[in-house]
Amino acid sequence: MFTGIITDIGEVVETEKRGDLRARIKTGYATSGIDIGASIACDGVCLTVIELGADWFDVEISAETVNLTNIGSNHWPVGRRLNLERALKVGDELGGHIVSGHVDGVAEIIAMADEGDSTRVTLRAPESLAKFVAPKGSVALNGTSLTVNEVNGTDFGINFIPHTKTATTWGDAKVGDKINLEIDTLARYVARLQDWA
């Protein structure tokens, strides 16, 4: 489990296609405090640490994960910066919302506009996921816990304050970017209950 509060910006420094995709990610985390088998959310994707170095960790990424996230089609080239979050520990502050790291699909940025010091961003969700996105509800976008401003069909808007743009990779965002989308867990269960009603 995660909170969607980004605590480091990592960088893809190497990828290798074996049976699965293997990636090496440079980090500012003290890797001496990371265990092999630990979970780290990388742009919102919960991945398992399989090897560690002084300032990097390696993960293996299954074909299913590649296909369902923005990792596919070389959206994670060497040099790409990634939002990182370590797994939640008992007693940690829950500053965002409950995030599983299980990405539901990929949204696309379709518009951006500065409003004062903040940036308003409009994204288009896959049609199958749009019903789970609600005004004033929560979503995780590239692992970042965000509040939805408005919804119009499959399009929804969010707002980035200056802190978010500097503490995450959102300062690099541009129209056309493919974004990992995780819908709110509560919305998922409410919809499932309605299916059985």
Tab-separated table of C-alpha atoms in Angstrom:
chain	number	residue	atom	x	y	z
A	1	MET	CA	0.000	0.000	0.000
A	2	PHE	CA	1.030	3.571	-0.759
A	3	THR	CA	-0.347	7.065	-0.153
A	4	GLY	CA	0.380	8.796	-3.452
A	5	ILE	CA	2.778	11.208	-1.723
A	6	ILE	CA	5.958	11.154	-3.810
A	7	THR	CA	9.166	11.010	-1.757
A	8	ASP	CA	11.859	10.783	-4.453
A	9	ILE	CA	12.384	11.302	-8.164
A	10	GLY	CA	14.259	8.405	-9.708
A	11	GLU	CA	15.759	7.939	-13.148
A	12	VAL	CA	15.782	4.954	-15.486
A	13	VAL	CA	19.479	4.250	-16.089
A	14	GLU	CA	19.276	0.873	-17.808
A	15	THR	CA	16.710	-1.533	-19.232
A	16	GLU	CA	17.158	-5.080	-20.450
A	17	LYS	CA	14.658	-7.446	-22.025
A	18	ARG	CA	15.082	-10.907	-20.582
A	19	GLY	CA	12.048	-13.139	-20.011
A	20	ASP	CA	10.516	-9.995	-18.517
A	21	LEU	CA	11.701	-6.393	-18.730
A	22	ARG	CA	14.360	-5.547	-16.161
A	23	ALA	CA	14.998	-1.908	-15.234
A	24	ARG	CA	17.656	-0.227	-13.110
A	25	ILE	CA	16.433	2.921	-11.383
A	26	LYS	CA	18.726	5.497	-9.814
A	27	THR	CA	17.389	6.822	-6.504
A	28	GLY	CA	18.117	9.237	-3.694
A	29	TYR	CA	16.804	6.701	-1.170
A	30	ALA	CA	19.365	5.188	1.193
A	31	THR	CA	19.476	1.765	-0.438
A	32	SER	CA	21.004	0.253	2.729
A	33	GLY	CA	17.518	0.607	4.223
A	34	ILE	CA	15.763	-1.189	1.351
A	35	ASP	CA	15.312	-4.955	1.481
A	36	ILE	CA	15.367	-7.289	-1.504
A	37	GLY	CA	11.683	-8.030	-2.125
A	38	ALA	CA	10.540	-4.569	-0.979
A	39	SER	CA	7.824	-2.803	-2.971
A	40	ILE	CA	8.483	0.605	-4.497
A	41	ALA	CA	5.900	2.470	-6.577
A	42	CYS	CA	7.585	3.729	-9.748
A	43	ASP	CA	5.325	6.225	-11.560
A	44	GLY	CA	2.498	4.541	-9.667
A	45	VAL	CA	3.416	0.967	-10.620
A	46	CYS	CA	4.119	-1.274	-7.615
A	47	LEU	CA	7.367	-3.082	-8.429
A	48	THR	CA	9.505	-5.513	-6.431
A	49	VAL	CA	13.165	-4.766	-5.738
A	50	ILE	CA	15.332	-7.675	-6.928
A	51	GLU	CA	18.834	-6.178	-6.655
A	52	LEU	CA	20.429	-3.154	-4.985
A	53	GLY	CA	23.457	-0.936	-5.464
A	54	ALA	CA	24.807	2.166	-3.736
A	55	ASP	CA	22.324	4.512	-5.448
A	56	TRP	CA	20.109	2.245	-7.545
A	57	PHE	CA	17.659	-0.645	-7.411
A	58	ASP	CA	16.604	-3.173	-10.042
A	59	VAL	CA	13.058	-4.350	-10.730
A	60	GLU	CA	11.535	-6.939	-13.061
A	61	ILE	CA	8.416	-5.895	-14.955
A	62	SER	CA	6.062	-8.534	-16.353
A	63	ALA	CA	4.643	-8.351	-19.888
A	64	GLU	CA	1.169	-7.786	-18.382
A	65	THR	CA	2.405	-4.741	-16.451
A	66	VAL	CA	4.205	-3.383	-19.515
A	67	ASN	CA	1.028	-3.722	-21.586
A	68	LEU	CA	-1.326	-2.113	-19.031
A	69	THR	CA	0.847	0.891	-18.104
A	70	ASN	CA	2.820	3.662	-19.746
A	71	ILE	CA	5.960	1.490	-19.561
A	72	GLY	CA	5.058	-0.025	-22.957
A	73	SER	CA	5.987	1.464	-26.342
A	74	ASN	CA	9.239	2.792	-24.830
A	75	HIS	CA	7.622	5.380	-22.577
A	76	TRP	CA	10.312	4.450	-20.015
A	77	PRO	CA	13.503	5.110	-22.005
A	78	VAL	CA	16.892	5.518	-20.345
A	79	GLY	CA	16.948	8.971	-18.755
A	80	ARG	CA	13.226	9.085	-17.961
A	81	ARG	CA	12.483	10.532	-14.522
A	82	LEU	CA	10.036	8.586	-12.339
A	83	ASN	CA	7.941	9.452	-9.297
A	84	LEU	CA	8.989	7.102	-6.485
A	85	GLU	CA	7.284	6.136	-3.237
A	86	ARG	CA	8.292	3.498	-0.707
A	87	ALA	CA	5.583	1.239	0.692
A	88	LEU	CA	3.518	2.539	3.605
A	89	LYS	CA	4.602	1.429	7.093
A	90	VAL	CA	2.266	1.071	10.062
A	91	GLY	CA	2.168	4.435	11.799
A	92	ASP	CA	3.091	6.486	8.712
A	93	GLU	CA	1.047	9.590	7.969
A	94	LEU	CA	-1.628	8.992	5.339
A	95	GLY	CA	-1.256	12.326	3.589
A	96	GLY	CA	-2.794	11.373	0.248
A	97	HIS	CA	-5.244	8.498	-0.183
A	98	ILE	CA	-4.928	4.708	-0.168
A	99	VAL	CA	-3.113	3.691	-3.351
A	100	SER	CA	-2.417	0.059	-4.257
A	101	GLY	CA	0.131	0.548	-7.023
A	102	HIS	CA	-2.046	-1.555	-9.329
A	103	VAL	CA	-2.493	0.710	-12.357
A	104	ASP	CA	-5.917	0.410	-14.001
A	105	GLY	CA	-5.063	1.970	-17.342
A	106	VAL	CA	-3.416	4.820	-19.182
A	107	ALA	CA	-4.869	8.320	-19.487
A	108	GLU	CA	-3.629	11.014	-21.868
A	109	ILE	CA	-2.983	14.689	-21.183
A	110	ILE	CA	-5.122	16.598	-23.695
A	111	ALA	CA	-4.787	20.187	-22.415
A	112	MET	CA	-2.710	22.271	-20.011
A	113	ALA	CA	-3.119	25.902	-18.935
A	114	ASP	CA	-1.395	28.005	-16.303
A	115	GLU	CA	-3.694	29.605	-13.722
A	116	GLY	CA	-1.646	31.908	-11.523
A	117	ASP	CA	1.277	29.842	-10.244
A	118	SER	CA	-0.663	26.584	-10.657
A	119	THR	CA	-1.274	24.498	-13.770
A	120	ARG	CA	-4.687	23.089	-14.717
A	121	VAL	CA	-4.406	19.816	-16.621
A	122	THR	CA	-7.149	18.000	-18.534
A	123	LEU	CA	-6.764	14.264	-19.075
A	124	ARG	CA	-8.758	11.741	-21.079
A	125	ALA	CA	-9.411	8.435	-19.309
A	126	PRO	CA	-10.138	5.168	-21.099
A	127	GLU	CA	-13.914	4.857	-21.525
A	128	SER	CA	-14.018	1.746	-19.308
A	129	LEU	CA	-12.520	3.719	-16.385
A	130	ALA	CA	-14.230	7.102	-16.799
A	131	LYS	CA	-17.230	6.089	-14.668
A	132	PHE	CA	-14.900	5.663	-11.668
A	133	VAL	CA	-13.613	9.248	-11.815
A	134	ALA	CA	-15.753	11.660	-9.768
A	135	PRO	CA	-15.538	15.401	-9.052
A	136	LYS	CA	-13.703	16.004	-5.741
A	137	GLY	CA	-12.749	12.317	-5.702
A	138	SER	CA	-9.188	10.990	-5.680
A	139	VAL	CA	-7.082	9.466	-8.431
A	140	ALA	CA	-3.438	8.438	-8.574
A	141	LEU	CA	-1.676	9.742	-11.683
A	142	ASN	CA	1.874	8.475	-12.219
A	143	GLY	CA	1.697	7.557	-8.547
A	144	THR	CA	0.694	11.034	-7.326
A	145	SER	CA	-2.448	11.374	-5.188
A	146	LEU	CA	-4.585	14.095	-6.770
A	147	THR	CA	-8.075	15.550	-6.364
A	148	VAL	CA	-10.345	15.640	-9.405
A	149	ASN	CA	-11.718	19.127	-10.126
A	150	GLU	CA	-14.330	18.352	-12.755
A	151	VAL	CA	-15.463	15.537	-15.040
A	152	ASN	CA	-16.908	15.819	-18.539
A	153	GLY	CA	-17.533	12.402	-20.102
A	154	THR	CA	-14.146	10.703	-20.331
A	155	ASP	CA	-12.258	13.953	-19.657
A	156	PHE	CA	-11.337	15.149	-16.191
A	157	GLY	CA	-9.337	18.007	-14.765
A	158	ILE	CA	-6.798	18.276	-12.002
A	159	ASN	CA	-4.638	21.119	-10.721
A	160	PHE	CA	-0.920	21.184	-9.901
A	161	ILE	CA	0.336	23.652	-7.327
A	162	PRO	CA	3.979	24.812	-7.617
A	163	HIS	CA	5.137	22.398	-4.870
A	164	THR	CA	3.756	19.380	-6.758
A	165	LYS	CA	5.481	20.500	-9.960
A	166	THR	CA	8.883	20.678	-8.227
A	167	ALA	CA	8.599	17.704	-5.826
A	168	THR	CA	7.469	15.290	-8.574
A	169	THR	CA	7.979	14.813	-12.309
A	170	TRP	CA	4.813	16.812	-13.047
A	171	GLY	CA	6.909	19.879	-13.888
A	172	ASP	CA	7.980	17.946	-17.035
A	173	ALA	CA	4.410	17.134	-18.161
A	174	LYS	CA	3.200	18.059	-21.636
A	175	VAL	CA	0.152	17.538	-23.830
A	176	GLY	CA	0.153	14.043	-25.330
A	177	ASP	CA	1.879	12.372	-22.380
A	178	LYS	CA	0.567	8.935	-21.431
A	179	ILE	CA	-0.142	8.789	-17.701
A	180	ASN	CA	-0.608	5.795	-15.390
A	181	LEU	CA	-4.107	6.016	-13.889
A	182	GLU	CA	-5.211	4.222	-10.733
A	183	ILE	CA	-8.808	4.837	-9.764
A	184	ASP	CA	-9.832	5.208	-6.143
A	185	THR	CA	-10.185	1.843	-4.388
A	186	LEU	CA	-13.488	2.868	-2.812
A	187	ALA	CA	-14.951	3.701	-6.250
A	188	ARG	CA	-13.930	0.264	-7.507
A	189	TYR	CA	-15.739	-1.545	-4.686
A	190	VAL	CA	-18.859	0.612	-4.879
A	191	ALA	CA	-19.136	-0.143	-8.602
A	192	ARG	CA	-18.657	-3.868	-7.967
A	193	LEU	CA	-21.420	-3.857	-5.330
A	194	GLN	CA	-23.754	-2.126	-7.770
A	195	ASP	CA	-23.069	-4.863	-10.336
A	196	TRP	CA	-24.444	-7.400	-7.814
A	197	ALA	CA	-27.477	-5.317	-6.811
